XYZ file of C-alpha atoms in Angstrom:
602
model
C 78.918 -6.862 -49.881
C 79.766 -5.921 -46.721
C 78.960 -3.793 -43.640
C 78.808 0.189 -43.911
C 77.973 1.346 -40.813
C 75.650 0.453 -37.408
C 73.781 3.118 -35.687
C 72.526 2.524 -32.090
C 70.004 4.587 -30.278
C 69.057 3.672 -26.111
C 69.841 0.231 -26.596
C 71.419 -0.892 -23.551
C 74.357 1.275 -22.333
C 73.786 3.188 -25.504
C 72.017 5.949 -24.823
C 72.534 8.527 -26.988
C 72.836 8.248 -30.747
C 76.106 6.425 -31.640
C 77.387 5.522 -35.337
C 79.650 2.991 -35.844
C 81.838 2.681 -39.748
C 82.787 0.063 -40.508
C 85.537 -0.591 -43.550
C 86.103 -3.686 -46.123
C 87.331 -7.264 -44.649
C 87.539 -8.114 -41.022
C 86.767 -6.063 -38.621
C 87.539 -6.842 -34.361
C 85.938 -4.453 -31.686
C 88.315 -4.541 -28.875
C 88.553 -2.722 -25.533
C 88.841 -3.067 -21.688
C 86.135 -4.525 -19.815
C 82.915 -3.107 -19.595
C 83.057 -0.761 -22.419
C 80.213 -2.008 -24.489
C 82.387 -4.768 -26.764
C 79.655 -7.235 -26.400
C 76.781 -4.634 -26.498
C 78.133 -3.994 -29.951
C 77.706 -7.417 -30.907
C 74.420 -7.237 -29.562
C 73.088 -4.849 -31.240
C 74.224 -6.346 -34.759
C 72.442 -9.644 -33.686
C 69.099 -7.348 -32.493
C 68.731 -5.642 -35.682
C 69.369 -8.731 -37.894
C 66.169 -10.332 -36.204
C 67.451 -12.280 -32.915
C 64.326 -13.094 -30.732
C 66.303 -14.799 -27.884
C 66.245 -12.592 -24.689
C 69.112 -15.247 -23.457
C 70.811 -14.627 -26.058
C 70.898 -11.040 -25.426
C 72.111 -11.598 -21.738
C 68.652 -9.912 -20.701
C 65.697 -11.555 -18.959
C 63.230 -9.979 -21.234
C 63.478 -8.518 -24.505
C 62.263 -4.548 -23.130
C 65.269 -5.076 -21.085
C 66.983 -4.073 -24.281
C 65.876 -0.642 -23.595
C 68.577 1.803 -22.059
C 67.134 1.710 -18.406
C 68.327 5.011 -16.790
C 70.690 5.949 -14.578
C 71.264 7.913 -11.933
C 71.760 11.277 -13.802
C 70.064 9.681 -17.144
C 66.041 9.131 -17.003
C 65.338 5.983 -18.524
C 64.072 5.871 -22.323
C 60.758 4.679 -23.987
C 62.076 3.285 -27.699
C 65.295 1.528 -28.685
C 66.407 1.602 -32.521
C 69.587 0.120 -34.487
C 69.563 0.559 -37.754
C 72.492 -1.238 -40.176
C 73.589 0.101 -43.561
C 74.851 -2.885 -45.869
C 77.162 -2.350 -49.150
C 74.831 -3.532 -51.947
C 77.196 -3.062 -55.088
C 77.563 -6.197 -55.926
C 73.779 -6.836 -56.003
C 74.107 -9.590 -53.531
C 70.923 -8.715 -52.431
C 67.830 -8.700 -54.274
C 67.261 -5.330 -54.028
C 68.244 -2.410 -56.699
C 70.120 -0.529 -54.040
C 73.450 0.772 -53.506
C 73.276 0.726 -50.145
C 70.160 -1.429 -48.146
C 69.697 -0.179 -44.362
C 68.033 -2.731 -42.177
C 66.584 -0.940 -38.949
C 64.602 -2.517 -35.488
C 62.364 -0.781 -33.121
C 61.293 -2.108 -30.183
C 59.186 -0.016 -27.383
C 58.942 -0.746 -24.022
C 54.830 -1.290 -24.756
C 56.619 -4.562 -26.507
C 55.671 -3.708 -29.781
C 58.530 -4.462 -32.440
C 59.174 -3.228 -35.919
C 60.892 -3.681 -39.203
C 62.474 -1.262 -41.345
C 63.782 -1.786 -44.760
C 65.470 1.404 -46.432
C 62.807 3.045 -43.930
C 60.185 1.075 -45.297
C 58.148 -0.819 -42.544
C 58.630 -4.743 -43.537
C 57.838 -8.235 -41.846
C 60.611 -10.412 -40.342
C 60.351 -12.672 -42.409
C 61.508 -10.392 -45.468
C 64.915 -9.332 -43.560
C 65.588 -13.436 -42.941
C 64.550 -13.732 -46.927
C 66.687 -11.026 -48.035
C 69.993 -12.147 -46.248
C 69.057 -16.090 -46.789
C 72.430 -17.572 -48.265
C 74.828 -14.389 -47.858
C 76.789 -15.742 -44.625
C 74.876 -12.502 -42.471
C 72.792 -13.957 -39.700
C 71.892 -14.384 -36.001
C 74.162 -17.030 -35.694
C 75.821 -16.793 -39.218
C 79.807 -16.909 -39.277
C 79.845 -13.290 -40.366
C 79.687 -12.294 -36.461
C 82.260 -14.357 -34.462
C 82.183 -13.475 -30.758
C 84.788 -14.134 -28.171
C 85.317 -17.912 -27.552
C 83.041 -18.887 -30.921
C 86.225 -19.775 -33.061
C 86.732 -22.654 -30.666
C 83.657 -23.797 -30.758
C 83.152 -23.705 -34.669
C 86.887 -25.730 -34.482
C 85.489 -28.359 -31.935
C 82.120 -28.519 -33.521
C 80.656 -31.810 -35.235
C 80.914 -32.245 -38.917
C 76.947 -31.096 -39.473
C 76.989 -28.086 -37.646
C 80.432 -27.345 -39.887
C 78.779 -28.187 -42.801
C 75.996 -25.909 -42.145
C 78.557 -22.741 -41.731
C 80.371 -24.047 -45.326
C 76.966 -24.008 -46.988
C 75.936 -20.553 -45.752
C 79.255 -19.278 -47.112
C 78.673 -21.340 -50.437
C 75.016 -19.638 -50.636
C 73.308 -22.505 -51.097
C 71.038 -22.251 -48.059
C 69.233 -20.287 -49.940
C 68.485 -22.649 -52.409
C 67.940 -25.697 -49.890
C 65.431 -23.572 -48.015
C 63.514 -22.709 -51.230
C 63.892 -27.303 -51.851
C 62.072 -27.202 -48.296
C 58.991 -24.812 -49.338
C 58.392 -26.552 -52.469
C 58.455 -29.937 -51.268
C 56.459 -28.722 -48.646
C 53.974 -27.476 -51.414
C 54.616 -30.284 -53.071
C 52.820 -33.085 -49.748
C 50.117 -30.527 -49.758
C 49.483 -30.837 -53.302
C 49.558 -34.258 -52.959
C 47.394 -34.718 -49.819
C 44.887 -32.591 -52.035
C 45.333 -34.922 -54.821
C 44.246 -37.907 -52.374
C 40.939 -35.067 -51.239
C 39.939 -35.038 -54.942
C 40.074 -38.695 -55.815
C 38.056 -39.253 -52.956
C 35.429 -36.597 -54.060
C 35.328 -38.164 -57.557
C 34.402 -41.580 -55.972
C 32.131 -39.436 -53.655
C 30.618 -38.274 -57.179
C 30.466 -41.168 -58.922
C 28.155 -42.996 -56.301
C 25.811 -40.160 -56.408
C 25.485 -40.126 -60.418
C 22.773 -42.857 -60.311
C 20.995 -40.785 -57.675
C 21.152 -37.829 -59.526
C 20.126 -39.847 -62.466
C 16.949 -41.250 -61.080
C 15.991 -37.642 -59.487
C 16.347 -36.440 -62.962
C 13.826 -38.829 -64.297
C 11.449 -37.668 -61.299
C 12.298 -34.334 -61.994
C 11.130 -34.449 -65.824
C 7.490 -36.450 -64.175
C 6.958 -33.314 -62.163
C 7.739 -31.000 -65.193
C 5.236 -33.004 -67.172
C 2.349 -32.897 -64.275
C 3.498 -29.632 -63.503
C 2.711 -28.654 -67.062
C -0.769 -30.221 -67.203
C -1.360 -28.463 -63.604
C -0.470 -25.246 -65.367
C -3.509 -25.710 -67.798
C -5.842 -26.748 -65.516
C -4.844 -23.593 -63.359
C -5.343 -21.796 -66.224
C -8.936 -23.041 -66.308
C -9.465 -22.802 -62.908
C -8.480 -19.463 -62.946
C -10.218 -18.019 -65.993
C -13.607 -19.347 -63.699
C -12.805 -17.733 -60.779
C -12.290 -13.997 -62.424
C -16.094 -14.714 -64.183
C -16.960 -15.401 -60.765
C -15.725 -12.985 -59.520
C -16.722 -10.230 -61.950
C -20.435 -11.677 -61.228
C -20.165 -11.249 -57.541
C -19.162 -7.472 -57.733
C -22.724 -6.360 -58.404
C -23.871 -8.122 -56.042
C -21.303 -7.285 -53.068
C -22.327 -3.300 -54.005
C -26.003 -4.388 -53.444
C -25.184 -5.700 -49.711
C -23.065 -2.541 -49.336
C -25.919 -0.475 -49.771
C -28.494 -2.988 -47.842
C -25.409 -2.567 -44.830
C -25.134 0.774 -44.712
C -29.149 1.609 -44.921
C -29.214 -0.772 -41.707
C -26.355 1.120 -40.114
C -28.077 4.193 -40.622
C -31.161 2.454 -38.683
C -29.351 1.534 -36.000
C -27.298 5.023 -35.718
C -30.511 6.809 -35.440
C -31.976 3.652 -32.956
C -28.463 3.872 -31.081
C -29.127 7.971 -30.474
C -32.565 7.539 -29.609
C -31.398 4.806 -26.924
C -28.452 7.292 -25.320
C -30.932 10.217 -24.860
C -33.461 7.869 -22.777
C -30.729 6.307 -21.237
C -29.057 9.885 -20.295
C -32.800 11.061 -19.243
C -33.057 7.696 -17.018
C -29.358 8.603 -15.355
C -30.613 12.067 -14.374
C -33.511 10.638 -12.756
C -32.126 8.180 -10.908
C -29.806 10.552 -9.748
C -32.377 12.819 -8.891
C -34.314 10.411 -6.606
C -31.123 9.121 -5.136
C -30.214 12.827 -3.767
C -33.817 12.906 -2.704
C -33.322 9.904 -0.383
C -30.091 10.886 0.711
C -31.560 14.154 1.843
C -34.494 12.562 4.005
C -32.491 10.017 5.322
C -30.060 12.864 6.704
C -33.217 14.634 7.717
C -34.356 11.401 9.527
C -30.962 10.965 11.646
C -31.327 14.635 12.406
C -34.296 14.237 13.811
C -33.588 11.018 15.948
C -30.468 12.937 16.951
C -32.770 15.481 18.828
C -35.532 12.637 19.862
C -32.733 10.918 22.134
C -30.529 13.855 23.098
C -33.979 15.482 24.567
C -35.187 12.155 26.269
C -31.723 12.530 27.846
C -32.559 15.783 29.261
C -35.582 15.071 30.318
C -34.312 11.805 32.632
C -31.364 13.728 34.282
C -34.651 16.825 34.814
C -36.785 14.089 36.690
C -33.762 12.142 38.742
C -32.805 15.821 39.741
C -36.573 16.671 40.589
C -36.627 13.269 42.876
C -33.228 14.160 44.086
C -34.579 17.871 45.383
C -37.569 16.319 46.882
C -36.452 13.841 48.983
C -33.728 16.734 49.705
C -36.895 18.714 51.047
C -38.476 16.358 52.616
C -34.978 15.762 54.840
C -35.017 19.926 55.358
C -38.897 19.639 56.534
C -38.268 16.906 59.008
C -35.112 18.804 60.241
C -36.893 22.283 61.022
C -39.750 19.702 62.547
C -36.950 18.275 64.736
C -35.348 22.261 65.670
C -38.963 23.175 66.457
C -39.134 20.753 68.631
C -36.055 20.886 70.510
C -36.666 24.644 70.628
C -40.194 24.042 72.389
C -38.282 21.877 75.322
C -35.507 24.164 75.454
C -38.448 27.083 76.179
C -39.889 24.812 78.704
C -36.732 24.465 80.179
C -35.557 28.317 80.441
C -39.410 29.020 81.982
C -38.517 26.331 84.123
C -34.627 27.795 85.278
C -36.312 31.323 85.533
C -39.145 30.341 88.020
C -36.199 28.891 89.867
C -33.825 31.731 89.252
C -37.025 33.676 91.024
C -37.449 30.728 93.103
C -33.770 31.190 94.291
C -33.317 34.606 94.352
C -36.393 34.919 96.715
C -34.951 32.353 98.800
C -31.732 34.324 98.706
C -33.325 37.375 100.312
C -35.048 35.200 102.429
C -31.895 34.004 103.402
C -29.615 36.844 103.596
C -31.277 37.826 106.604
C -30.292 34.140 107.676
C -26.514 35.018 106.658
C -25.594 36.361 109.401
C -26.478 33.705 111.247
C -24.858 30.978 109.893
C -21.784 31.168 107.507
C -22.426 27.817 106.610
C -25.465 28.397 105.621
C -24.503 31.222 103.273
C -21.953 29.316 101.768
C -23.886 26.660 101.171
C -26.462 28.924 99.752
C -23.448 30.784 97.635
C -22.751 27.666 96.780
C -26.276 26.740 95.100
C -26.623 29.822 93.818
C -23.542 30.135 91.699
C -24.398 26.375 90.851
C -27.920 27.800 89.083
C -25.873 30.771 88.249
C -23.756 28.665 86.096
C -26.906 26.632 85.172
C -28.598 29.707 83.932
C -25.167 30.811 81.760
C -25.640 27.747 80.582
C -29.311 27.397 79.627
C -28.924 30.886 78.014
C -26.092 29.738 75.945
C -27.476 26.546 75.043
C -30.629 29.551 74.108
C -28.897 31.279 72.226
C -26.755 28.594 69.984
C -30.573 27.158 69.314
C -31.579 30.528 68.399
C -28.683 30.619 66.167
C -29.779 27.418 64.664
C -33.123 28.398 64.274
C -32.194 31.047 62.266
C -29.746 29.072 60.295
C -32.287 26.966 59.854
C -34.670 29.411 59.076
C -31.948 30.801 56.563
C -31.696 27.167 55.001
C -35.351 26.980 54.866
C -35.896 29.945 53.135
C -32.949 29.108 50.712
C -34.719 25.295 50.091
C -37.787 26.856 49.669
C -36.391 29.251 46.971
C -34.797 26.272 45.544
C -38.437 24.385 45.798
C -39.749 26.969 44.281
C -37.005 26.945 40.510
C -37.308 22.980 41.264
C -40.887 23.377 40.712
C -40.441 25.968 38.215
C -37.631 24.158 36.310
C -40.173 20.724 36.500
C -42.946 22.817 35.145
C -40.806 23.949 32.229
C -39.264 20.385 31.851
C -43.056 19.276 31.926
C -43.652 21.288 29.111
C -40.637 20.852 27.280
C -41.466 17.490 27.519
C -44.952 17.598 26.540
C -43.412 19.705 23.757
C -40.897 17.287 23.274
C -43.261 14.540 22.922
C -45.258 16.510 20.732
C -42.546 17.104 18.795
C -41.832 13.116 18.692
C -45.316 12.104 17.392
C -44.875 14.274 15.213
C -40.969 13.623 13.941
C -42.103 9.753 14.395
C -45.276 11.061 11.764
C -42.656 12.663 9.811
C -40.839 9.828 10.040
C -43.533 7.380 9.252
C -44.137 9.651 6.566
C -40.542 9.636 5.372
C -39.925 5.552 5.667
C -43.056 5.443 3.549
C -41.936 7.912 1.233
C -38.720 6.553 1.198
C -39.754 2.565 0.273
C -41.956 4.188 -2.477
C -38.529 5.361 -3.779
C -36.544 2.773 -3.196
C -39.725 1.242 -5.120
C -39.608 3.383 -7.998
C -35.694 3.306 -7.794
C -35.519 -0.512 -8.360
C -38.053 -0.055 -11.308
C -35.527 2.394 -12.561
C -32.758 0.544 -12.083
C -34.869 -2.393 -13.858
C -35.480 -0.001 -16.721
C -31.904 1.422 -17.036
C -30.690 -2.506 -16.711
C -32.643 -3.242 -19.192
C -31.821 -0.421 -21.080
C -27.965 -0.606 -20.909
C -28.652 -4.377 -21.539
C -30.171 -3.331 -25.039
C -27.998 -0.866 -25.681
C -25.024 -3.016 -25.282
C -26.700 -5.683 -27.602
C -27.153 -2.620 -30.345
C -23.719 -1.560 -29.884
C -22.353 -5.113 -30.152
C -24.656 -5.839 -33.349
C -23.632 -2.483 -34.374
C -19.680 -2.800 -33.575
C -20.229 -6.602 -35.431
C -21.906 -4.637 -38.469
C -19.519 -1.719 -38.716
C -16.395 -5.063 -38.921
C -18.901 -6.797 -41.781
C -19.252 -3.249 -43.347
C -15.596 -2.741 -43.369
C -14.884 -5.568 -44.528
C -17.010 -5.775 -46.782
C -15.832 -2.257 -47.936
C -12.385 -2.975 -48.056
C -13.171 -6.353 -50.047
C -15.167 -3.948 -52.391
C -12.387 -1.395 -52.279
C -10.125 -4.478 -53.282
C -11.964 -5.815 -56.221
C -12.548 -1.675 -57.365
C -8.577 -1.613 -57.300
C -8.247 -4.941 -58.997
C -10.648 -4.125 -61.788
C -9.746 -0.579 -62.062
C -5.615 -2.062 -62.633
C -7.148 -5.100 -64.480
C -9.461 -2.650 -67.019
C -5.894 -0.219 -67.084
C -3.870 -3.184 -67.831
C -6.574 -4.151 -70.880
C -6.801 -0.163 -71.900
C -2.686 0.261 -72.197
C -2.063 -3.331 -71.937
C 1.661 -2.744 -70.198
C 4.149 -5.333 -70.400
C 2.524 -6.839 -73.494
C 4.621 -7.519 -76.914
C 3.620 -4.937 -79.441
C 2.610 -7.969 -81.976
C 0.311 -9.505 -79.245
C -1.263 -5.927 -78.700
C -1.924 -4.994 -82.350
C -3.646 -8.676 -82.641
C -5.723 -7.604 -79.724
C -6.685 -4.212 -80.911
C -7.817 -5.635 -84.499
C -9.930 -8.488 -82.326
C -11.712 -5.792 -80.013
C -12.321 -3.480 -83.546
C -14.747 -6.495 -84.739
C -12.253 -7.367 -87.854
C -13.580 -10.892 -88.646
C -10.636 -12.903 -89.195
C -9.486 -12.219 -85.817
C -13.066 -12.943 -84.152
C -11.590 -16.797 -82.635
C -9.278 -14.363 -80.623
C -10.298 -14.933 -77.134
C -8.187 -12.853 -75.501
C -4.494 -12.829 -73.443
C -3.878 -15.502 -70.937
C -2.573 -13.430 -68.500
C -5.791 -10.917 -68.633
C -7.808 -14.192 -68.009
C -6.273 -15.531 -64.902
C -7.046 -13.537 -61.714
C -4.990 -14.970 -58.261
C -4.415 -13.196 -55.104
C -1.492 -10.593 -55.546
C 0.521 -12.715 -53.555
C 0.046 -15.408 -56.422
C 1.212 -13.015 -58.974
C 4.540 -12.980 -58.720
C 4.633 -16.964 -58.929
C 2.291 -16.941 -61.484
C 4.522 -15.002 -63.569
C 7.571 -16.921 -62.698
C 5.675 -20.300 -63.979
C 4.138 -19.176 -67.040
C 7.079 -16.903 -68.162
C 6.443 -16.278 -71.794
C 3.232 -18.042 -72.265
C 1.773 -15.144 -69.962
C 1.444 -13.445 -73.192
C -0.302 -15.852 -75.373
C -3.046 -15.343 -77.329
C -6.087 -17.770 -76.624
C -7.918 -18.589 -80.050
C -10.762 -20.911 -80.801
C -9.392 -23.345 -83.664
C -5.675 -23.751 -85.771
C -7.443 -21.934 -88.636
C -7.198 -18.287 -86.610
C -3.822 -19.204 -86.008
C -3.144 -19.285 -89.406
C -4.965 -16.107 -90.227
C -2.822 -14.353 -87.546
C 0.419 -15.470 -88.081
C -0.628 -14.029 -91.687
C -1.163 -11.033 -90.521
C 1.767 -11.134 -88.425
C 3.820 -11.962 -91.601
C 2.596 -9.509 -93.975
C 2.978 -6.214 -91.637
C 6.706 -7.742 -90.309
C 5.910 -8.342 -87.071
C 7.254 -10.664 -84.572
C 5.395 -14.186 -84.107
C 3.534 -14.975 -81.142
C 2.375 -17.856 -79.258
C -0.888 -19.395 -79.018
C -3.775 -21.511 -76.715
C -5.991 -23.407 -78.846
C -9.337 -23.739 -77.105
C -10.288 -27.052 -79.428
C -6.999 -28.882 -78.289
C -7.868 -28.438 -74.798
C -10.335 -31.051 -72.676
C -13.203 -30.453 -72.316
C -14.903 -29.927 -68.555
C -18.188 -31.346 -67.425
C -21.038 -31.530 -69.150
C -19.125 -31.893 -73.160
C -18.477 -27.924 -73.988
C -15.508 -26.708 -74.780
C -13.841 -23.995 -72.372
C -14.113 -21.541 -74.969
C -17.869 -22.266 -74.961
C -18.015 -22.245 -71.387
C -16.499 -19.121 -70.219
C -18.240 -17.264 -73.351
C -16.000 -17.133 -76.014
């Protein structure tokens, strides 16, 4: 066995796809420096399963991975793949040739090829166990490792002679199975103490045992006195049907009642509601009728105040007027007075001026001075007549003003007799809203009267009705329940009379016995009937039922050992299979000294 070939693909300076022969014997990769020697090496170690990036010179193991360069992008996946000479059938494969191959992406997944077959690493380090080709076999010698196998201490010597003796193999397989071997014994030491474990809880188990064979013996008698119990209950319960259909019919002639009594009470109850509401719009109408009319009362007594403090207002403005044009009149009589008075003088004067303008010439002091008076009653004349004419002015403004207050006396007085009326009409109108009022608050307690009666009556109606509906709702729950408990027992009689018709389930021995007994033959008159048709339990109970009795569901329940023996007979002669039996006499008997077949009719 020996090398073939080594094909490299991006691992490290490797790049492209490189295949390396190699030939029998030794073989020494030389070169200068830095042309891959120990990359070489590397890549033999890599692909025969070293997992030491230090011993790879790298870091981490995706450093592995041709990296790039600057005119080479770097690569995702490295792959070397060796081809081994198998002729010799050194290894255990039945191959020529065996190539091992190793992936590794730079994700840091890693896999295993054998012959292109993906395998664990484990199976490569099996495969090559013992042939002298390894990580760190002496099949790969690198630069400076002859030394240090020369230098090395007798073990680690030892360990290269037995690789290249191929008994590592062997020593590995000594290590597995002694291995095996302490767990075997560790679970040898486990059992013992399980056994001992075991053999303290025999008696326990014994003396449940013994209390498990008292509970099959009570549970046994328990079984026939359930048997009993239950073969009561169905007579019972047969009785009781009759009568539950006689209730139904008493329930639903009641319901009936009350549906027709429940009807009767909606339509007076509806007729009540439209009532009510009827004499609640009513109300709501006069009352808006009543605020619409106390709306008016005040907003016309309003009117009627600002109509009197205007009235006052106008005659006290009157009464200032009247006093004023008494006041002009007045002043006008003195000012007359006093203009008769300036014109006698003006006469007076003037007279005296002729009289004196023959005196001018005689004295120029004595015409100035009478210049002098005259132009001083000339100017008191201007004067008067002015002072005449602005009180004839006033007089007639005053006259104007009178005429203008008199006018406005006059719509005062006309205005106050209209507001006089209006508020005679007003009042009128009062009495007779306040009648209409009275009339309304009257009409409106007798409602409110009549109202609380009706909302007595509809209280007392929805009381009742709610009391018929509950008793109602409470009798429709009894009548369906009631109904479905019928509708229950209809379904278990209906399945119980199917299951005595067709009789499913049963041994065809058991129902041939049973169809003789129920033609009236006489030898099979002690035949009672089939357990199982005499026990009635809740369906839930069935199941269990049928679980407990097993087999003996199906025996026949006779009267005495001698209809046994005429059965079994029977059974005989036609070839039919044998079947098991109740005897009624064997039984206890219950209270009051009959037998059960006596008591539940035979």
């Amino acid at each position: 066995m020996h090398f073939k070939s080594l094909e490299i693909v991006g691992f490290k300076s490797f790049l492209n796809k490189t295949k390396l022969k190699f030939e029998p014997g030794v073989t020494a990769v030389v070169g200068p420096n830095g042309c891959g020697k120990s990359n070489v090496v590397d890549a033999i170690k890599w692909v025969l399963g070293e997992q030491s990036a230090k011993s790879m010179r790298s870091s981490a193991m995706q450093d592995v991975i041709f990296n790039g360069t600057e005119n080479q992008e770097p690569v995702n996946v490295s792959e070397v793949s060796l081809t081994l000479s198998n002729t010799d059938r050194m290894l255990a494969v039945d191959y020529d040739e065996v190539t091992i191959s190793r992936r590794l992406y730079r994700s840091g997944e890693s896999e295993y090829l054998l012959n292109k077959t993906p395998v664990r690493l484990t199976d490569v380090r099996n495969l090559l166990m013992g042939t002298g080709i390894g990580t760190s076999s002496y099949s790969i010698v690198e630069q400076g490792r002859m030394d240090m196998i020369i230098s090395s201490k007798p073990e680690e010597r030892r360990y290269i002679f037995e690789e290249a003796s191929g008994i590592t193999r062997y020593k590995s397989k000594k290590r597995e199975a002694l291995l095996k071997l302490e767990r075997t014994q560790e679970n040898l030491v486990r059992i013992n103490d399980i056994i001992r474990e075991v053999e303290r809880q025999i008696n326990s188990i014994e003396r449940k045992a013994r209390k498990a064979e008292r509970y099959k013996a009570r549970y046994e008698e328990l079984k026939g006195l359930d048997v009993k119990f239950a073969y009561k209950k169905y007579k019972d319960l047969s009785d009781n049907d009759d009568l539950l259909a006689g209730e139904n019919d008493e329930l639903k002639k009641e319901l009936e009642f009350l549906g027709l009594e429940l009807e009767k009470s909606s339509e007076h109850l509806a007729h009540l509601r439209k009532e009510y509401n009827d004499i609640f719009e009513g109300l709501q109408s006069l009352q808006e009728e009543r605020s619409r009319i106390l709306s008016d009362f005040d907003r016309n007594k309003h009117v009627i105040e600002l109509n009197e403090e205007r009235s006052g207002e106008l005659i006290k403005y009157v009464d200032r007027l009247n006093w004023e044009i008494e006041d002009i009149s007045q002043r006008k009589e003195k000012l007359g007075n006093r203009l008769e008075v300036a014109e006698a003088k003006f006469l007076e004067i003037n007279g005296k001026r002729q009289k004196k303008s023959d005196e001018f010439k005689k004295s120029d002091e004595d015409a100035k001075k009478l210049t002098s008076s005259i132009e001083t009653y000339k100017h008191d004349l201007n004067f008067n007549r002015e002072k005449t004419v602005d009180m004839l002015s006033e007089e007639t403004k005053s006259k104007n003003r009178l005429i203008k207050i008199d006018a406005d006396i006059q719509n005062t007085e006309m205005r106050k007799r209209r507001l006089i009326l209006e508020s005679a009409n007003v009042k009128s109108e009062k009495e007779k809203r306040a009648e209409e009022l009275k009339d309304i608050t009257l009409n409106k307690e007798n409602m409110e009267k009549g109202l609380e009666q009706k909302k007595g009556y509809f209280e007392e109606f929805s009381r009742e009705y709610i009391t018929k509906q509950q008793k109602l709702n409470v009798l429709m729950d009894e009548k369906n329940n009631k109904e479905k408990h019928l509708n229950e027992i209809s379904l278990r009689r209906r399945f119980l009379e199917k299951l005595l018709i067709e009789r499913e389930g049963i041994g065809e021995s058991v129902k041939k016995i049973m169809k003789q007994a129920e033609s009236g033959f006489s030898q099979f008159s002690g035949v009672a009937g089939i357990l199982s048709e005499l026990v009635n339990l809740d369906e839930k109970y069935e199941e269990s039922m049928k679980f407990v009795l097993g087999e003996a569901s199906q025996a026949l329940i006779v009267d005495t050992y001698q209809t046994v023996e005429m059965v079994n007979e029977y059974l005989k002669e036609n070839s039919m299979a044998s079947v098991s039996f109740i005897v009624l006499d064997e039984l206890k008997t219950i209270a009051g000294g009959n037998s059960v077949y006596e008591e539940y009719g035979g």
